[in-house]
Coordinates of N, CA and C in Angstrom, one line a residue:
M1 N 6.0 -16.0 1.1 CA 5.0 -15.9 2.2 C 3.7 -15.4 2.4
K2 N 3.5 -15.4 3.6 CA 1.8 -14.9 3.5 C 2.1 -13.1 3.4
V3 N 0.0 -12.8 3.3 CA 0.5 -11.5 3.2 C -0.8 -11.1 4.4
R4 N -0.5 -10.2 4.7 CA -1.4 -9.6 6.0 C -2.0 -7.8 5.8
V5 N -3.1 -7.5 5.1 CA -3.5 -5.8 5.2 C -3.6 -5.2 6.3
T6 N -3.2 -4.2 7.0 CA -4.1 -3.7 8.4 C -5.0 -3.4 8.3
G7 N -6.0 -3.0 9.0 CA -7.3 -2.2 8.9 C -7.4 -0.4 8.2
D8 N -5.7 -0.3 8.7 CA -5.3 1.3 8.2 C -5.3 1.5 6.8
A9 N -4.3 -0.2 6.3 CA -3.8 0.4 5.4 C -5.4 -0.1 4.0
L10 N -6.6 -1.1 5.1 CA -7.4 -1.2 3.9 C -8.3 0.0 3.7
K11 N -8.1 0.7 5.0 CA -8.7 1.9 4.7 C -8.0 3.5 3.7
D12 N -7.0 3.2 3.6 CA -6.0 3.4 2.7 C -6.9 3.7 1.4
L13 N -6.7 2.1 0.9 CA -7.8 1.4 -0.1 C -8.5 1.6 0.0
Q14 N -9.6 2.1 0.8 CA -11.3 2.3 0.5 C -11.4 3.8 0.1
D15 N -9.9 4.8 0.6 CA -10.3 6.3 0.0 C -9.8 6.2 -1.1
S16 N -8.8 5.6 -1.7 CA -8.8 5.9 -2.8 C -9.0 4.6 -4.1
Y17 N -10.0 3.9 -3.8 CA -10.7 2.9 -4.5 C -11.6 4.5 -4.8
D18 N -12.1 5.2 -3.7 CA -13.9 6.1 -4.0 C -12.6 7.5 -5.0
F19 N -11.9 7.5 -4.7 CA -11.0 8.6 -5.4 C -10.7 8.3 -6.8
Y20 N -10.6 7.4 -7.1 CA -10.7 6.8 -8.2 C -11.9 6.7 -9.3
E21 N -13.1 6.0 -8.7 CA -14.7 6.0 -8.8 C -14.9 7.2 -9.5
K22 N -14.4 8.1 -8.5 CA -15.5 9.5 -8.8 C -15.0 10.1 -10.4
Q23 N -13.4 9.8 -10.6 CA -12.5 10.6 -11.7 C -13.2 9.6 -12.5
E24 N -14.0 8.2 -12.8 CA -14.4 7.5 -13.7 C -14.7 6.5 -13.3
K25 N -16.1 6.4 -14.4 CA -17.2 5.4 -13.6 C -16.2 3.7 -14.0
G26 N -15.7 2.6 -13.1 CA -15.2 1.2 -12.7 C -14.1 1.5 -12.8
L27 N -13.0 2.8 -13.2 CA -11.4 2.9 -12.4 C -11.0 2.8 -11.0
G28 N -12.2 2.8 -10.1 CA -12.1 2.3 -8.6 C -11.6 0.5 -8.7
S29 N -12.4 0.2 -9.8 CA -13.1 -1.3 -9.3 C -11.5 -1.8 -9.7
Y30 N -11.2 -1.2 -11.5 CA -9.6 -1.4 -11.8 C -8.8 -1.1 -11.1
F31 N -8.4 -0.4 -10.5 CA -7.9 -0.1 -9.4 C -7.4 -1.0 -8.2
R32 N -8.5 -1.5 -7.6 CA -8.6 -2.2 -6.5 C -8.2 -3.8 -7.1
R33 N -8.2 -4.5 -8.6 CA -7.9 -5.2 -8.7 C -5.9 -5.2 -9.2
C34 N -5.7 -3.9 -9.4 CA -4.5 -4.1 -9.8 C -4.0 -4.5 -8.7
I35 N -4.1 -3.9 -7.5 CA -4.0 -3.4 -6.3 C -3.5 -4.5 -5.9
E36 N -4.8 -5.4 -6.0 CA -5.1 -6.7 -5.7 C -3.6 -7.9 -5.9
Q37 N -3.4 -7.7 -7.6 CA -2.6 -8.4 -8.1 C -1.1 -7.5 -7.3
D38 N -1.5 -6.7 -7.3 CA 0.0 -6.1 -6.2 C 0.3 -6.5 -5.2
L39 N -0.3 -6.7 -4.0 CA 0.0 -7.8 -3.0 C -0.2 -8.8 -3.0
Q40 N -1.0 -9.5 -4.2 CA 0.0 -10.9 -4.3 C 1.0 -11.6 -4.7
G41 N 1.6 -10.0 -5.7 CA 3.5 -10.0 -5.6 C 4.4 -10.0 -4.9
L42 N 3.6 -10.0 -4.1 CA 4.6 -9.0 -2.3 C 4.5 -10.6 -1.8
R43 N 3.3 -11.8 -2.2 CA 3.8 -13.0 -1.5 C 5.4 -13.4 -2.4
N44 N 5.7 -13.0 -2.7 CA 7.3 -13.9 -3.7 C 8.2 -12.8 -3.6
T45 N 8.1 -11.5 -3.1 CA 8.7 -10.2 -3.6 C 9.3 -9.7 -1.8
G46 N 7.8 -10.0 -1.2 CA 9.0 -9.3 0.4 C 10.0 -9.4 1.2
G47 N 10.3 -8.4 1.2 CA 11.3 -7.9 2.4 C 12.4 -7.7 1.4
I48 N 12.5 -7.5 0.5 CA 13.6 -7.0 -0.7 C 13.7 -5.9 -1.3
H49 N 12.2 -4.8 -1.0 CA 12.5 -3.7 -0.9 C 13.3 -3.1 0.6
R50 N 13.5 -1.7 -0.9 CA 14.3 -0.4 0.4 C 13.6 -0.6 1.3
Q51 N 14.0 0.3 2.3 CA 13.7 0.4 3.5 C 13.7 1.7 4.2
M52 N 12.8 2.5 4.4 CA 12.3 4.1 5.2 C 11.6 4.4 6.2
R53 N 12.1 4.9 7.3 CA 11.5 4.9 8.5 C 10.9 3.7 8.8
G54 N 11.8 2.5 8.8 CA 11.5 1.2 9.1 C 10.6 0.5 8.4
Y55 N 10.2 1.0 7.6 CA 9.0 0.0 6.7 C 9.8 0.0 5.1
H56 N 9.7 -1.3 4.8 CA 10.1 -1.5 3.2 C 9.4 -0.9 2.4
H57 N 9.3 0.0 1.5 CA 8.2 0.3 0.4 C 8.8 0.7 -1.2
V58 N 7.0 -0.1 -2.1 CA 7.6 -0.7 -2.8 C 6.2 0.3 -3.8
K59 N 6.1 0.6 -5.2 CA 4.9 1.1 -5.7 C 4.2 0.5 -6.4
S60 N 2.6 0.6 -6.9 CA 2.5 -0.2 -7.5 C 2.5 0.0 -9.4
K61 N 2.5 -1.2 -10.0 CA 3.3 -1.7 -11.2 C 2.2 -0.2 -11.3
I62 N 0.7 -0.2 -11.6 CA 0.3 1.2 -12.1 C -0.4 2.1 -12.4
F63 N -1.1 1.7 -11.1 CA -1.3 3.4 -9.7 C -0.3 3.9 -9.1
N64 N 0.1 4.6 -8.9 CA 1.3 5.4 -8.3 C 1.2 5.7 -6.4
S65 N 0.3 3.7 -5.8 CA 0.6 3.9 -4.3 C 2.0 3.3 -4.2
I66 N 2.3 3.8 -3.3 CA 3.0 2.8 -2.6 C 2.6 2.3 -1.3
F67 N 3.0 0.9 -1.2 CA 2.9 0.1 -0.3 C 3.6 0.1 0.4
Y68 N 4.0 0.5 2.2 CA 4.6 0.5 3.1 C 4.4 -1.1 3.9
Y69 N 5.6 -1.7 4.2 CA 5.4 -2.7 5.2 C 6.4 -3.2 6.1
R70 N 5.8 -3.9 7.1 CA 7.4 -5.0 7.2 C 6.8 -6.2 6.9
I71 N 7.6 -7.4 7.9 CA 8.2 -8.6 7.7 C 7.6 -8.4 8.9
E72 N 6.4 -9.6 9.6 CA 6.5 -10.0 10.9 C 6.4 -11.8 10.9
Q73 N 7.8 -12.7 10.9 CA 7.3 -14.3 11.3 C 7.1 -14.8 9.7
Q74 N 8.0 -13.5 9.2 CA 7.1 -15.1 7.6 C 6.0 -15.0 7.0
T75 N 5.2 -13.2 7.6 CA 4.3 -12.5 6.9 C 4.7 -11.6 6.6
V76 N 4.6 -10.9 5.9 CA 4.2 -9.4 5.0 C 3.1 -8.8 5.9
V77 N 3.8 -7.7 6.4 CA 1.8 -6.8 6.9 C 2.5 -5.3 6.6
V78 N 1.2 -5.0 5.7 CA 0.9 -3.9 5.0 C 0.7 -2.8 6.0
M79 N 1.3 -1.8 6.3 CA 0.9 -0.9 7.6 C 0.3 -0.3 6.6
A80 N 0.3 0.7 5.9 CA -0.2 1.5 5.0 C 0.1 1.7 2.9
I81 N -1.3 2.3 2.2 CA -1.1 2.3 0.5 C -1.4 4.1 0.6
L82 N -0.5 4.4 0.5 CA 0.2 5.7 0.1 C -0.2 6.3 -1.1
D83 N -0.6 7.6 -1.3 CA -0.2 8.2 -2.7 C 0.6 8.0 -3.3
G84 N 1.7 8.1 -3.9 CA 3.0 8.5 -4.6 C 3.5 10.2 -4.0
R85 N 2.0 11.2 -4.3 CA 2.3 12.7 -4.9 C 2.2 12.9 -3.3
I86 N 1.7 12.0 -1.8 CA 1.2 13.1 -1.1 C 2.7 13.4 -0.3
D87 N 2.4 14.5 0.2 CA 3.7 15.6 1.0 C 4.3 14.6 2.0
P88 N 5.6 14.9 1.4 CA 6.3 13.8 2.7 C 5.9 13.3 3.8
T89 N 5.6 15.6 4.5 CA 5.4 15.7 5.6 C 4.1 15.0 6.0
T90 N 3.6 14.7 5.6 CA 2.3 14.3 5.9 C 2.4 12.1 5.8
R91 N 3.4 12.3 4.6 CA 3.6 10.8 4.8 C 4.2 10.2 5.8
D92 N 5.1 10.9 6.6 CA 6.0 10.6 7.8 C 5.5 10.8 8.6
R93 N 3.8 11.1 9.2 CA 3.4 11.6 9.7 C 2.5 10.4 10.2
V94 N 2.0 10.1 9.2 CA 0.9 8.9 9.0 C 1.9 7.1 9.1
L95 N 3.4 7.5 9.0 CA 4.0 5.9 9.4 C 4.5 6.3 10.4
T96 N 5.0 6.9 10.9 CA 4.8 7.8 12.5 C 3.6 7.3 13.9
Q97 N 2.8 7.3 12.9 CA 1.3 6.8 13.8 C 1.1 5.3 13.3
R98 N 1.2 4.8 12.7 CA 1.1 3.5 12.2 C 1.9 2.2 13.2
G99 N 3.1 3.2 13.4 CA 4.5 2.5 13.9 C 4.1 1.7 15.1

């Protein structure tokens, strides 16, 4: 299966990169490498994860990020990459806006 990351999800990724890089130099790069590996894993596992509000969701293996995605014509379309600690009301609002 192919994996496509939307512009909104790329912005989420950049925001998280910036956050981790401010915590410690080089941590943002490590975060990005881990997330890229997780995204590659979705090529094989896309579609098997639980659904919530119309999105499949799966947690990153290393970081506290959660991928929210849909399957469209044999492609995993990542709509959001959000911090798992985000307020549920905020998460639901973001997912509704992107839906």
